[in-house]
Short mmCIF file of C-alpha atoms in Angstrom, two decimals:
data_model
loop_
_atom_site.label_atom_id
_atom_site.label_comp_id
_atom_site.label_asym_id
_atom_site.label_seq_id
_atom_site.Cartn_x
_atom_site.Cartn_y
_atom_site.Cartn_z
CA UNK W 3 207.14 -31.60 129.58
CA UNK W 4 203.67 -32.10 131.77
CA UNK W 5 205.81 -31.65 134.86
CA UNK W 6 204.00 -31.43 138.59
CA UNK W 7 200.71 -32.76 137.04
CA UNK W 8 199.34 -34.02 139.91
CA UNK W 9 195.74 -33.89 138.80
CA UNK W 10 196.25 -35.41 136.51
CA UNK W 11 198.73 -38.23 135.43
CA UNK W 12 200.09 -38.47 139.04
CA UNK W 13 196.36 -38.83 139.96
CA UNK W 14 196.13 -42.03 137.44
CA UNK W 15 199.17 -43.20 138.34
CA UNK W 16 198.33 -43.76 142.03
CA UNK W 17 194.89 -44.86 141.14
CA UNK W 18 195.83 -47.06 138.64
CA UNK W 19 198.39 -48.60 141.14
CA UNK W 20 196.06 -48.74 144.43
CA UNK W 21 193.65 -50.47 141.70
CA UNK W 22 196.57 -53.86 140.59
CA UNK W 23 197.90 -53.80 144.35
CA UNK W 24 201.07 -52.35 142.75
CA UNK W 25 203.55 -50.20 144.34
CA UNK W 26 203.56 -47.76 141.82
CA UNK W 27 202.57 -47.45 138.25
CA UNK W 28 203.04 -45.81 134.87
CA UNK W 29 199.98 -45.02 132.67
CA UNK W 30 200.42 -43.07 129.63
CA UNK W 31 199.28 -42.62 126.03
CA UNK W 32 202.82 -41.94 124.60
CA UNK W 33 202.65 -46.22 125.11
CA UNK W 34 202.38 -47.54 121.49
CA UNK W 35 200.65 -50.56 122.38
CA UNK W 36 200.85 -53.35 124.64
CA UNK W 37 204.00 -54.63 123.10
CA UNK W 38 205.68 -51.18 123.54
CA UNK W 39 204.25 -51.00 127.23
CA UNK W 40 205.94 -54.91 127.70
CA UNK W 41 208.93 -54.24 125.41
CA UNK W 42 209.78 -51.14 128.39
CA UNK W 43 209.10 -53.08 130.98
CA UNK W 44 211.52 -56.19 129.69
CA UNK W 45 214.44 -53.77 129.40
CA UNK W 46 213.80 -52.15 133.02
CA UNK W 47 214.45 -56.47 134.29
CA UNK W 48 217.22 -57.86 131.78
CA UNK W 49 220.93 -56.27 131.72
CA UNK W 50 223.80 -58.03 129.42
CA UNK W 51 223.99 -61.93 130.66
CA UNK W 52 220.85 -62.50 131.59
CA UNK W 53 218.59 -64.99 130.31
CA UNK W 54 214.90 -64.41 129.64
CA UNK W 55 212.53 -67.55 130.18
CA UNK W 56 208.87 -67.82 129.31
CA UNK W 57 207.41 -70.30 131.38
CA UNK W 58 204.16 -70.60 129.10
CA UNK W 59 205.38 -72.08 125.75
CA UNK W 60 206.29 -69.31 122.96
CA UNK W 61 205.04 -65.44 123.30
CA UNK W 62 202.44 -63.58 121.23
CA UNK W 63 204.08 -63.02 117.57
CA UNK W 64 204.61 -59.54 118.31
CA UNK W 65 207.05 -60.39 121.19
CA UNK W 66 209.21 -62.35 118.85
CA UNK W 67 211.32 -59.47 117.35
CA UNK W 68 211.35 -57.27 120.75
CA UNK W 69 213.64 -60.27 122.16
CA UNK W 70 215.14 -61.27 119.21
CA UNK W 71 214.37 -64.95 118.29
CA UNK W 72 212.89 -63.21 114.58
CA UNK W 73 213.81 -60.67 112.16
CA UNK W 74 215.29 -58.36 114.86
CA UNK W 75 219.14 -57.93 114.51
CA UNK W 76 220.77 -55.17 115.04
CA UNK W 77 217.27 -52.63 116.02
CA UNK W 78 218.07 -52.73 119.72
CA UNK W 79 216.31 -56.18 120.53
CA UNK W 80 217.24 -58.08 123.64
CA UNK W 81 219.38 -60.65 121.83
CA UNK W 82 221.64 -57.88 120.46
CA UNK W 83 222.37 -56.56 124.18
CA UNK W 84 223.68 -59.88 124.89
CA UNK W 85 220.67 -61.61 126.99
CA UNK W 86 219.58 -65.00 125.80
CA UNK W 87 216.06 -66.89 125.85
CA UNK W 88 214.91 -69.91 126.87
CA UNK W 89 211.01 -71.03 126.87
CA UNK W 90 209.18 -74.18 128.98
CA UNK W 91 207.05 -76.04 126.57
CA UNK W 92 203.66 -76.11 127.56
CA UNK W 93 202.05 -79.32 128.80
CA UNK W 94 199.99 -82.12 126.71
CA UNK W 95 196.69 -80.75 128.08
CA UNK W 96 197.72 -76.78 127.15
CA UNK W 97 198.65 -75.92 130.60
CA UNK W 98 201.89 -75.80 132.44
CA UNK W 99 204.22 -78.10 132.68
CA UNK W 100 204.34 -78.02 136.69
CA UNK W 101 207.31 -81.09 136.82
CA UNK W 102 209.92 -79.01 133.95
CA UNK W 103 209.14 -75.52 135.41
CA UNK W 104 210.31 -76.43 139.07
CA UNK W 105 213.67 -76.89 137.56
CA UNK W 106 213.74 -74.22 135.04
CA UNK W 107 214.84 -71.50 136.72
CA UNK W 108 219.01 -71.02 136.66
CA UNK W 109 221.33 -68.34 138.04
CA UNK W 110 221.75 -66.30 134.96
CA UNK W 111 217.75 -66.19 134.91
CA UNK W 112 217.18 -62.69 135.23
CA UNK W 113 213.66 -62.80 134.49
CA UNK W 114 210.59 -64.79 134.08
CA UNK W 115 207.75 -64.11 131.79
CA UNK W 116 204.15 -65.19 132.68
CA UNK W 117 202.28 -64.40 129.51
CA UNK W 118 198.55 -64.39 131.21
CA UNK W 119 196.38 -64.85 128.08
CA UNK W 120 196.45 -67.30 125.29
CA UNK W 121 197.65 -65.11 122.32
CA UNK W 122 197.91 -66.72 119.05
CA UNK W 123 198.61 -69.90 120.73
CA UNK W 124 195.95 -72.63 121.24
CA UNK W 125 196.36 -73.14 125.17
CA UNK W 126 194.80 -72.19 128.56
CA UNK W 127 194.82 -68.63 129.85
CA UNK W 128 196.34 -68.36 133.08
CA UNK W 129 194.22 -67.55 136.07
CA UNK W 130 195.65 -66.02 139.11
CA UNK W 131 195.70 -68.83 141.18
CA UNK W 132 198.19 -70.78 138.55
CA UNK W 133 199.89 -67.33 138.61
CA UNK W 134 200.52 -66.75 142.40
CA UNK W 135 201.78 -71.26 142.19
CA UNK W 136 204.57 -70.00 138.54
CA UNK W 137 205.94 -67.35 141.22
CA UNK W 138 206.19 -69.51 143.85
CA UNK W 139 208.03 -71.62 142.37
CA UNK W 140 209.98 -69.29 140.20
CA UNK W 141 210.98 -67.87 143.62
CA UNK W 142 211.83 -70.91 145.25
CA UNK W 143 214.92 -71.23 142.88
CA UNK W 144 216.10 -67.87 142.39
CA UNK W 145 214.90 -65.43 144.62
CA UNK W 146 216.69 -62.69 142.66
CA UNK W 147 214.74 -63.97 139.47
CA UNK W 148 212.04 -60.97 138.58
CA UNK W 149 208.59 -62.28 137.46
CA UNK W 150 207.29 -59.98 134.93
CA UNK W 151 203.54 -60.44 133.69
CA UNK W 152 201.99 -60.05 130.15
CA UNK W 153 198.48 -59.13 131.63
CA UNK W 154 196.87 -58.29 128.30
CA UNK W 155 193.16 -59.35 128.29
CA UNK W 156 193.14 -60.39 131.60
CA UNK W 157 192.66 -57.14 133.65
CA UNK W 158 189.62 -57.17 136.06
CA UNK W 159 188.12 -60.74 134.98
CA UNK W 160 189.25 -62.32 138.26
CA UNK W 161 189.05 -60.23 141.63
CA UNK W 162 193.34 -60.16 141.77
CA UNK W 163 196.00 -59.11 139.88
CA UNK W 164 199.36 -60.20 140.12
CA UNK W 165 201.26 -57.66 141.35
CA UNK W 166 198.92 -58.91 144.81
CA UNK W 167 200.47 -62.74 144.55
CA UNK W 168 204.19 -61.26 144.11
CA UNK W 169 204.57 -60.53 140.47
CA UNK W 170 207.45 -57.78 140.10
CA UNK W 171 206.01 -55.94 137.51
CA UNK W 172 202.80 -56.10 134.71
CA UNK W 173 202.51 -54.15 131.73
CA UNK W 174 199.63 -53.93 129.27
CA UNK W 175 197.42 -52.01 126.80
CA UNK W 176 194.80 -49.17 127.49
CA UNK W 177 193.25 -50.19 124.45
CA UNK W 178 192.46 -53.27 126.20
CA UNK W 179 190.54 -53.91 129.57
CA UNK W 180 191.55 -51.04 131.50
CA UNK W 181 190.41 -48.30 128.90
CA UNK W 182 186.80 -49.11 129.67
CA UNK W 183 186.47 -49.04 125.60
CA UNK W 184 186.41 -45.35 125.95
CA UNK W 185 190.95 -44.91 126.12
CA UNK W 186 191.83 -43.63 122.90
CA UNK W 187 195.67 -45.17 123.16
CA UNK W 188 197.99 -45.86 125.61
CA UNK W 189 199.44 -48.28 128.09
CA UNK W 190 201.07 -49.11 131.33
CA UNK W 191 203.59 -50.84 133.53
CA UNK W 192 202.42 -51.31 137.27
CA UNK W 193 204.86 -52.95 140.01
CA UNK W 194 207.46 -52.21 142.41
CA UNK W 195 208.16 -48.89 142.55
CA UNK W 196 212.06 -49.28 141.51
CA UNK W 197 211.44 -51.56 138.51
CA UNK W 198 208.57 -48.72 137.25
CA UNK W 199 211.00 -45.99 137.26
CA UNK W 200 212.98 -48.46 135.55
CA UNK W 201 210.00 -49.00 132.76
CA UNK W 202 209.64 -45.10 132.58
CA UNK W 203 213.30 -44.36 131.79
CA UNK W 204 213.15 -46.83 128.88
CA UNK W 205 210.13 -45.03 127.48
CA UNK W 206 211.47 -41.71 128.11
CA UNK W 207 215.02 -41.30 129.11
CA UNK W 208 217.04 -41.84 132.18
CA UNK W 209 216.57 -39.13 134.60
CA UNK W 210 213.11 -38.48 133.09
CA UNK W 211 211.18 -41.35 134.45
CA UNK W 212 207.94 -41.08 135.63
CA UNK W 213 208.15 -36.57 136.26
CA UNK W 214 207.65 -36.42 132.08
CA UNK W 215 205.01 -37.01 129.39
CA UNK W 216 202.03 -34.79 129.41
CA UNK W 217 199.13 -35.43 128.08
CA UNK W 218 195.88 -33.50 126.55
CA UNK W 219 192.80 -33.11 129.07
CA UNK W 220 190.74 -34.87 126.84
CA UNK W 221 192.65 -38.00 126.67
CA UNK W 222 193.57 -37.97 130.49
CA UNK W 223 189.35 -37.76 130.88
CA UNK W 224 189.11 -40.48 128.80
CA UNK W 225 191.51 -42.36 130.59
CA UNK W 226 190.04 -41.72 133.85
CA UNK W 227 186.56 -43.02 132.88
CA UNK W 228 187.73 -45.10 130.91
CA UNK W 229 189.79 -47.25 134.09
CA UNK W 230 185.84 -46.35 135.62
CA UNK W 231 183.97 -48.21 133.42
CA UNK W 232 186.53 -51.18 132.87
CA UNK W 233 184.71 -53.54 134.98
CA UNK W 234 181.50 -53.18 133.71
CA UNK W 235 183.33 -53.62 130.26
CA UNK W 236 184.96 -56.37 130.84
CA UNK W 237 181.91 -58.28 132.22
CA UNK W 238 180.67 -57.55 128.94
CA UNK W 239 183.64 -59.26 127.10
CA UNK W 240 183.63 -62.01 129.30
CA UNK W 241 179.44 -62.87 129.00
CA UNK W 242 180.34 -62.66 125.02
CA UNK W 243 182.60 -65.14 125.42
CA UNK W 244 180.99 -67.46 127.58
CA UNK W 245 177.77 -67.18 124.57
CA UNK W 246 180.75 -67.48 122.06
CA UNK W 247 182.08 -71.00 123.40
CA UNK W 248 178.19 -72.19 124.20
CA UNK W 249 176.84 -71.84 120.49
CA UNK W 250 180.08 -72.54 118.77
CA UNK W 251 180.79 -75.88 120.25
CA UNK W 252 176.88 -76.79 120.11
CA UNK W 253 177.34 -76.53 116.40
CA UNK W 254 180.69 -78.78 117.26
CA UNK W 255 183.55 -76.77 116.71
CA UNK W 256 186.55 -77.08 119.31
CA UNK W 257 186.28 -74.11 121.45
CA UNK W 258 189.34 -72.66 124.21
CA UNK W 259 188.08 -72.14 126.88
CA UNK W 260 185.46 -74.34 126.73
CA UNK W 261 181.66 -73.68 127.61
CA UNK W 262 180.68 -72.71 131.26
CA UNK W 263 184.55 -73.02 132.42
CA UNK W 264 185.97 -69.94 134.79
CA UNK W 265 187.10 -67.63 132.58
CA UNK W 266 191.10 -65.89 133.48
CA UNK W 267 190.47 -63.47 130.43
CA UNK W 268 188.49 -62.05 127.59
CA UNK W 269 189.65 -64.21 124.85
CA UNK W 270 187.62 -67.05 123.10
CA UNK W 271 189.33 -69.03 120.69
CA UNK W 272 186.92 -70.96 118.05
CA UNK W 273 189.15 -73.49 115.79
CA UNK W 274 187.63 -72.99 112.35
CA UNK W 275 189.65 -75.56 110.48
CA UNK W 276 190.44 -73.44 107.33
CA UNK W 277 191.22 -70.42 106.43
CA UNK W 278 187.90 -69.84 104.37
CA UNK W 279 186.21 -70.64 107.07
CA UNK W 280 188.48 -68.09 109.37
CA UNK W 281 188.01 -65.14 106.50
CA UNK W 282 184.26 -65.40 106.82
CA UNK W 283 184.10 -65.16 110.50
CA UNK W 284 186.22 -61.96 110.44
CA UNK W 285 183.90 -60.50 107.53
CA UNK W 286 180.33 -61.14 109.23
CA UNK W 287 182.19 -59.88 112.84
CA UNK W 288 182.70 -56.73 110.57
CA UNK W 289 179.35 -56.38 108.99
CA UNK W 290 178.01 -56.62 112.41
CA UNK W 291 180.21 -53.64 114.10
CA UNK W 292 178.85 -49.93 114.70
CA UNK W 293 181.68 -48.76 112.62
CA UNK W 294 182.99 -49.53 109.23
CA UNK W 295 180.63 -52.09 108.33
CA UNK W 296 181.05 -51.84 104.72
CA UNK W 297 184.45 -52.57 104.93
CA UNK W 298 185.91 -56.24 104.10
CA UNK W 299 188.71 -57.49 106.26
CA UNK W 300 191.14 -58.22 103.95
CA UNK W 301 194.47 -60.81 105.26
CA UNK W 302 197.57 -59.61 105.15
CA UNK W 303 201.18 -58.90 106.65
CA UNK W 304 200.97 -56.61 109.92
CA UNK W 305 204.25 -55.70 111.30
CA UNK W 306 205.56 -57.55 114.34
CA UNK W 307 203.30 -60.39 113.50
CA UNK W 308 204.66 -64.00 111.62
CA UNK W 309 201.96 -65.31 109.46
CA UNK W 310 199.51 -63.26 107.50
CA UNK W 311 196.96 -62.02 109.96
CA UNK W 312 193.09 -60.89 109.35
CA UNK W 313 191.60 -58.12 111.91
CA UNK W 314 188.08 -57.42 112.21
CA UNK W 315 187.57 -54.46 114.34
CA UNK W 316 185.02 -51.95 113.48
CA UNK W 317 185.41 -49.91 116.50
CA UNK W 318 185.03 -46.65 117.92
CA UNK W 319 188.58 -46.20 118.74
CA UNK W 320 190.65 -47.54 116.52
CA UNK W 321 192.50 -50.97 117.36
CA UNK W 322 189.83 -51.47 120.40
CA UNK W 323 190.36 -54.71 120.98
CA UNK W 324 187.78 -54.15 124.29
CA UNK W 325 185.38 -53.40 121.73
CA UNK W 326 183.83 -55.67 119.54
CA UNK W 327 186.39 -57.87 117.94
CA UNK W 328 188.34 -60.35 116.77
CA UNK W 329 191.03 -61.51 114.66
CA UNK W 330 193.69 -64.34 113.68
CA UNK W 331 196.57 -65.53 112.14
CA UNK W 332 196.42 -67.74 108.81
CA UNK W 333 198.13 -70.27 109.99
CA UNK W 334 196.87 -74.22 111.30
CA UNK W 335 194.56 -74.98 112.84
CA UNK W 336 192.76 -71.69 111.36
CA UNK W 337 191.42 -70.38 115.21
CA UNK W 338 189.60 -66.47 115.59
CA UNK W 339 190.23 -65.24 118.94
CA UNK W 340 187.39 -63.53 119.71
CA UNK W 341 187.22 -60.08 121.97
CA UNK W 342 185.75 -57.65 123.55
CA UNK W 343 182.23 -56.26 123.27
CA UNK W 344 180.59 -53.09 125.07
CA UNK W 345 177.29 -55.22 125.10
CA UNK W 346 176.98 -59.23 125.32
CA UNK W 347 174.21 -58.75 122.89
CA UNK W 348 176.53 -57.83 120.33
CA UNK W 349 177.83 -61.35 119.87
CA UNK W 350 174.41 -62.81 120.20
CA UNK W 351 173.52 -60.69 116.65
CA UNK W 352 176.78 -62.21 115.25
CA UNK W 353 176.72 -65.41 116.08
CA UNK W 354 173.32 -65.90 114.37
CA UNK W 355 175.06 -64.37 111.05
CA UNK W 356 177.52 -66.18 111.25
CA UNK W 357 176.21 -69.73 111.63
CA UNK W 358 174.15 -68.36 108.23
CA UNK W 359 177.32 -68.46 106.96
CA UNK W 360 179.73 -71.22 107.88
#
């Protein structure tokens, strides 16, 4: 049951929570993924009648089926316990649209989702200033409204998180930022300290909550260290990218975010134009990877994803997306979203394959 474990998981938990500026959180590796972490988190907000409203344009693809809008019906999504969705179209330039989202809020709104990176879409991550100015004015019309935030990628790149400019709860994947590269699964939901319990009955089971879900000492170490060496990580990630947009658009390929520009996550989009072009990206950012570097990337159906999707991600723990990675759907206008890296240097020694190649 891992009951009392307070040197362990309670340990993390308050750690992990003094860390966001959260109330309380939930870390634990019986989290799937970041969409499991999110999926718990959604369900803890949203009760039959509410409405769900992303504020930045559609979610990742593997979102889609968790509230209902694809291939979902009758699994338990959202839309099958009776609350609807509504999203705010992002703005011509990729950012918000300020004017439509201070009217978008209505009373059936139960809550609003900030989705902090880019995902599979070609717009601007959010930083935490834009964050803190979507709650604002989330709040402004509904008060009761809860402001939940994808923070995937975006852990530790900016000084704040957003449970510290009112954001009711975050969720996200230890496979990500926080696990330092090191976390061999996991995830977590961080927030006020009502709406985690809520989270942790919806992974476990009410009256569980946060008391259950041991864990193995070697993967609570690893955890630990891992949320240690996060920051150093994600400066990594974040130097990779910054190389990533500098050489790319030299060579004049569009590049989000663009060269020198602050930097809200650790995703770089390159538009490659085609797919050939987006196949042998993935296949030199595999050669180039301490692991599994004789294997070719190979596109293909993933589940919770829409289009055909090719991964490159010859990492030490498996999925790492921290690590040195990157991936993208097969779908116009053909952009790798780039990730990760435990050294900048990494990217340097693909990047000059890579321009060999395309």
């Amino acid at each position: 049951y891992g009951h009392d474990d307070a040197g362990g998981r309670e340990a993390l938990d308050s750690v992990f929570a003094h860390v966001v500026g959260a109330e309380a959180a939930i870390v634990r590796p019986q989290f799937f993924s970041g969409t499991h972490a999110i999926a718990c988190a959604l369900f803890a907000l949203l009760r039959p009648g509410h409405e769900l409203l992303a504020v930045a344009g559609p979610p990742y693809d593997t979102l889609e089926e968790v509230i209902g809008i694809r291939g979902s019906d009758n699994v338990g999504s959202l839309k099958d316990f009776g609350i609807t969705y509504r999203e705010v179209p992002l703005a011509a330039d990729g950012g918000l649209d300020w004017d439509a989202l201070a009217h978008a809020v209505r009373p059936e709104t139960g809550c609003a989702l900030i989705q902090r990176s880019c995902g599979y879409s070609w717009r601007k991550s959010l930083g935490i200033d834009d964050i803190r100015r979507t709650i604002d004015l989330i709040k402004m019309q509904n008060p009761n409204c809860k402001v939940m935030v994808d923070n995937c990628y975006g852990e530790f790149v900016e000084t704040s998180e957003p449970p510290m400019v009112g954001a009711d709860l975050i969720a996200g994947s230890l496979i990500k930022n926080p696990g330092g590269t090191i976390a061999p699964c996991g995830g977590y939901v961080a927030g006020k300290k009502d709406l985690v319990a809520a989270a942790a009955a919806r992974l476990s089971a009410p009256g569980l909550g946060v008391e259950f879900g041991s864990a193995p000492g070697h993967v609570m170490r690893a955890m630990f260290q891992g949320l240690f060496l996060a920051p150093q990580m994600v400066g990594e990630a974040v130097k990779g990218g910054l190389l990533i947009a500098e050489v790319m658009s030299a060579k004049g390929y569009r590049v989000q975010p663009l060269p020198r520009a602050p930097r809200h996550d650790i995703v770089q989009a390159v538009e490659l134009g085609n797919r050939e072009r987006l196949i042998a990206f993935c296949e030199v950012v595999q050669q180039t990877c301490p692991v599994g570097s004789f294997i070719k990337p190979i596109a293909g159906e993933t589940p919770g994803y829409a289009s055909e999707v090719i991964f490159a991600d010859g990492t030490f723990m498996d999925g790492s997306t921290s690590e040195l990675s990157c991936d993208g759907p097969l779908r116009d206008p053909y952009a790798v979203f780039c990730q990760g890296g435990t050294h900048w240097t990494q990217w340097a020694l693909v990047l000059g394959e890579v321009l060999k190649v395309i």
